[in-house]
mmCIF file of C-alpha atoms and ligand atoms in Angstrom:
data_model
loop_
_atom_site.group_PDB
_atom_site.id
_atom_site.type_symbol
_atom_site.label_atom_id
_atom_site.label_comp_id
_atom_site.label_asym_id
_atom_site.label_seq_id
_atom_site.Cartn_x
_atom_site.Cartn_y
_atom_site.Cartn_z
ATOM 1 C CA UNK W 1 0.118 0.033 -0.157
ATOM 2 C CA UNK W 2 2.627 2.444 -1.085
ATOM 3 C CA UNK W 3 0.566 4.223 -3.982
ATOM 4 C CA UNK W 4 -0.068 7.062 -2.151
ATOM 5 C CA UNK W 5 0.669 10.096 -4.669
ATOM 6 C CA UNK W 6 1.626 13.711 -3.786
ATOM 7 C CA UNK W 7 -1.090 16.109 -5.020
ATOM 8 C CA UNK W 8 -1.495 19.631 -4.721
ATOM 9 C CA UNK W 9 1.912 20.082 -2.846
ATOM 10 C CA UNK W 10 2.016 23.280 -4.256
ATOM 11 C CA UNK W 11 0.195 26.622 -3.666
ATOM 12 C CA UNK W 12 0.448 29.947 -5.716
ATOM 13 C CA UNK W 13 -0.864 33.230 -4.101
ATOM 14 C CA UNK W 14 -0.786 36.924 -5.655
ATOM 15 C CA UNK W 15 0.000 36.181 -8.997
ATOM 16 C CA UNK W 16 0.154 38.821 -11.607
ATOM 17 C CA UNK W 17 1.253 40.002 -14.862
ATOM 18 C CA UNK W 18 2.772 43.491 -16.054
ATOM 19 C CA UNK W 19 0.535 44.821 -18.826
ATOM 20 C CA UNK W 20 1.848 45.784 -21.950
ATOM 21 C CA UNK W 21 1.755 48.746 -24.651
ATOM 22 C CA UNK W 22 1.016 48.136 -28.077
ATOM 23 C CA UNK W 23 4.120 46.786 -29.921
ATOM 24 C CA UNK W 24 5.542 45.231 -26.729
ATOM 25 C CA UNK W 25 6.554 41.508 -27.124
ATOM 26 C CA UNK W 26 7.479 40.920 -23.703
ATOM 27 C CA UNK W 27 6.612 41.256 -19.838
ATOM 28 C CA UNK W 28 6.756 39.337 -16.786
ATOM 29 C CA UNK W 29 4.798 37.513 -14.567
ATOM 30 C CA UNK W 30 5.125 37.509 -10.617
ATOM 31 C CA UNK W 31 3.524 35.200 -7.700
ATOM 32 C CA UNK W 32 4.179 33.677 -4.468
ATOM 33 C CA UNK W 33 4.812 29.899 -4.630
ATOM 34 C CA UNK W 34 4.857 27.668 -1.913
ATOM 35 C CA UNK W 35 5.855 24.025 -2.061
ATOM 36 C CA UNK W 36 4.697 21.932 0.999
ATOM 37 C CA UNK W 37 7.193 18.872 0.443
ATOM 38 C CA UNK W 38 9.835 21.266 -1.386
ATOM 39 C CA UNK W 39 10.936 20.983 -4.971
ATOM 40 C CA UNK W 40 11.592 23.382 -7.905
ATOM 41 C CA UNK W 41 9.879 25.205 -10.507
ATOM 42 C CA UNK W 42 11.154 24.122 -13.880
ATOM 43 C CA UNK W 43 8.760 25.283 -16.423
ATOM 44 C CA UNK W 44 5.630 27.324 -17.096
ATOM 45 C CA UNK W 45 3.500 27.887 -20.006
ATOM 46 C CA UNK W 46 0.447 30.119 -21.198
ATOM 47 C CA UNK W 47 -1.811 30.260 -24.353
ATOM 48 C CA UNK W 48 -0.955 34.334 -24.035
ATOM 49 C CA UNK W 49 2.766 34.033 -25.178
ATOM 50 C CA UNK W 50 4.782 31.825 -27.602
ATOM 51 C CA UNK W 51 7.698 31.417 -25.298
ATOM 52 C CA UNK W 52 7.919 31.285 -21.587
ATOM 53 C CA UNK W 53 10.960 31.372 -19.567
ATOM 54 C CA UNK W 54 11.980 31.435 -15.985
ATOM 55 C CA UNK W 55 14.235 34.241 -15.254
ATOM 56 C CA UNK W 56 16.050 35.935 -12.982
ATOM 57 C CA UNK W 57 17.463 39.549 -12.808
ATOM 58 C CA UNK W 58 20.902 40.188 -11.086
ATOM 59 C CA UNK W 59 23.539 42.801 -11.130
ATOM 60 C CA UNK W 60 26.158 42.619 -13.676
ATOM 61 C CA UNK W 61 28.739 44.977 -12.926
ATOM 62 C CA UNK W 62 26.312 48.543 -12.439
ATOM 63 C CA UNK W 63 23.633 46.977 -14.761
ATOM 64 C CA UNK W 64 20.708 44.833 -14.039
ATOM 65 C CA UNK W 65 20.354 42.273 -16.412
ATOM 66 C CA UNK W 66 18.099 39.547 -16.556
ATOM 67 C CA UNK W 67 19.137 35.747 -17.941
ATOM 68 C CA UNK W 68 16.900 32.444 -18.174
ATOM 69 C CA UNK W 69 17.545 29.990 -15.246
ATOM 70 C CA UNK W 70 17.061 26.244 -15.323
ATOM 71 C CA UNK W 71 14.574 26.216 -12.117
ATOM 72 C CA UNK W 72 13.742 28.425 -9.272
ATOM 73 C CA UNK W 73 14.492 26.285 -5.728
ATOM 74 C CA UNK W 74 11.411 26.164 -3.595
ATOM 75 C CA UNK W 75 12.303 25.169 -0.215
ATOM 76 C CA UNK W 76 9.856 23.023 1.737
ATOM 77 C CA UNK W 77 6.808 25.228 3.364
ATOM 78 C CA UNK W 78 8.259 28.578 2.630
ATOM 79 C CA UNK W 79 6.762 31.061 0.390
ATOM 80 C CA UNK W 80 8.959 32.163 -2.638
ATOM 81 C CA UNK W 81 8.399 35.253 -4.248
ATOM 82 C CA UNK W 82 8.790 35.991 -7.881
ATOM 83 C CA UNK W 83 8.695 39.592 -8.079
ATOM 84 C CA UNK W 84 10.177 42.596 -9.860
ATOM 85 C CA UNK W 85 13.903 42.947 -9.718
ATOM 86 C CA UNK W 86 14.458 39.235 -8.736
ATOM 87 C CA UNK W 87 12.738 35.791 -10.495
ATOM 88 C CA UNK W 88 9.964 35.945 -12.793
ATOM 89 C CA UNK W 89 8.264 34.303 -15.455
ATOM 90 C CA UNK W 90 9.072 35.588 -18.777
ATOM 91 C CA UNK W 91 6.316 35.830 -21.489
ATOM 92 C CA UNK W 92 7.607 36.483 -24.831
ATOM 93 C CA UNK W 93 6.324 36.466 -28.270
ATOM 94 C CA UNK W 94 3.183 37.554 -26.895
ATOM 95 C CA UNK W 95 -0.028 36.887 -29.066
ATOM 96 C CA UNK W 96 -1.816 40.432 -28.055
ATOM 97 C CA UNK W 97 -1.220 43.409 -25.758
ATOM 98 C CA UNK W 98 -1.949 42.611 -22.163
ATOM 99 C CA UNK W 99 -4.371 44.919 -20.706
ATOM 100 C CA UNK W 100 -5.067 45.814 -17.375
ATOM 101 C CA UNK W 101 -8.069 43.605 -15.935
ATOM 102 C CA UNK W 102 -7.620 41.018 -18.138
ATOM 103 C CA UNK W 103 -6.624 37.354 -16.746
ATOM 104 C CA UNK W 104 -3.953 35.139 -18.090
ATOM 105 C CA UNK W 105 -3.940 31.352 -17.511
ATOM 106 C CA UNK W 106 -0.692 30.036 -16.617
ATOM 107 C CA UNK W 107 0.409 26.576 -16.027
ATOM 108 C CA UNK W 108 3.647 25.981 -13.834
ATOM 109 C CA UNK W 109 5.605 22.624 -13.892
ATOM 110 C CA UNK W 110 6.950 22.186 -10.291
ATOM 111 C CA UNK W 111 9.376 19.356 -9.950
ATOM 112 C CA UNK W 112 9.235 17.411 -6.467
ATOM 113 C CA UNK W 113 12.402 16.112 -4.550
ATOM 114 C CA UNK W 114 11.235 12.492 -5.707
ATOM 115 C CA UNK W 115 11.697 14.027 -9.287
ATOM 116 C CA UNK W 116 7.798 13.671 -9.690
ATOM 117 C CA UNK W 117 6.304 16.731 -11.726
ATOM 118 C CA UNK W 118 3.266 18.642 -10.788
ATOM 119 C CA UNK W 119 1.371 20.617 -13.057
ATOM 120 C CA UNK W 120 0.025 23.805 -11.286
ATOM 121 C CA UNK W 121 -2.805 26.110 -12.915
ATOM 122 C CA UNK W 122 -2.497 29.813 -11.866
ATOM 123 C CA UNK W 123 -4.935 32.850 -12.916
ATOM 124 C CA UNK W 124 -2.969 35.870 -13.174
ATOM 125 C CA UNK W 125 -4.397 39.158 -13.304
ATOM 126 C CA UNK W 126 -2.836 41.711 -15.603
ATOM 127 C CA UNK W 127 -2.076 45.033 -14.131
ATOM 128 C CA UNK W 128 -1.216 48.073 -15.506
ATOM 129 C CA UNK W 129 2.094 49.455 -14.002
ATOM 130 C CA UNK W 130 3.621 52.196 -16.207
ATOM 131 C CA UNK W 131 5.750 53.257 -13.418
ATOM 132 C CA UNK W 132 6.844 50.037 -13.049
ATOM 133 C CA UNK W 133 8.483 49.464 -16.644
ATOM 134 C CA UNK W 134 11.947 49.617 -15.782
ATOM 135 C CA UNK W 135 14.588 49.522 -18.166
ATOM 136 C CA UNK W 136 16.531 46.542 -18.535
ATOM 137 C CA UNK W 137 18.542 44.691 -20.768
ATOM 138 C CA UNK W 138 18.205 41.138 -22.021
ATOM 139 C CA UNK W 139 20.921 38.487 -22.720
ATOM 140 C CA UNK W 140 19.928 36.120 -25.019
HETATM 141 CU CU1 CU C 1 12.854 38.347 -18.089
#
């Protein structure tokens, strides 16, 4: 009787996406992720974007840069914040501009310590934060 599977190990709160202006092809999604048993965020997907990556922002000399990372570690029971200036889910090749008030469906892939993958559906509200559109450079 060892067929107990780990279900719903991960909860996501306060998910939001930064709104975009016309012609803008990329934006970030942010949220708070808690994994009861611990694990890592290894992927994300959304119908709203053609390409989705997990990014981190970090200082490179005097410049804030972001780069793709393979995963974000989720320590057991501790909320991990994806927020502007830190880790984020990068939505690229957007199908259409994202306007404030829209709700975007995201699916996170969380890999547990046992290697099992859990798909976590997330609803993220689009927020228009004009002031938060900071300058940053991409390294691809
Ligand atoms: Cu990014």
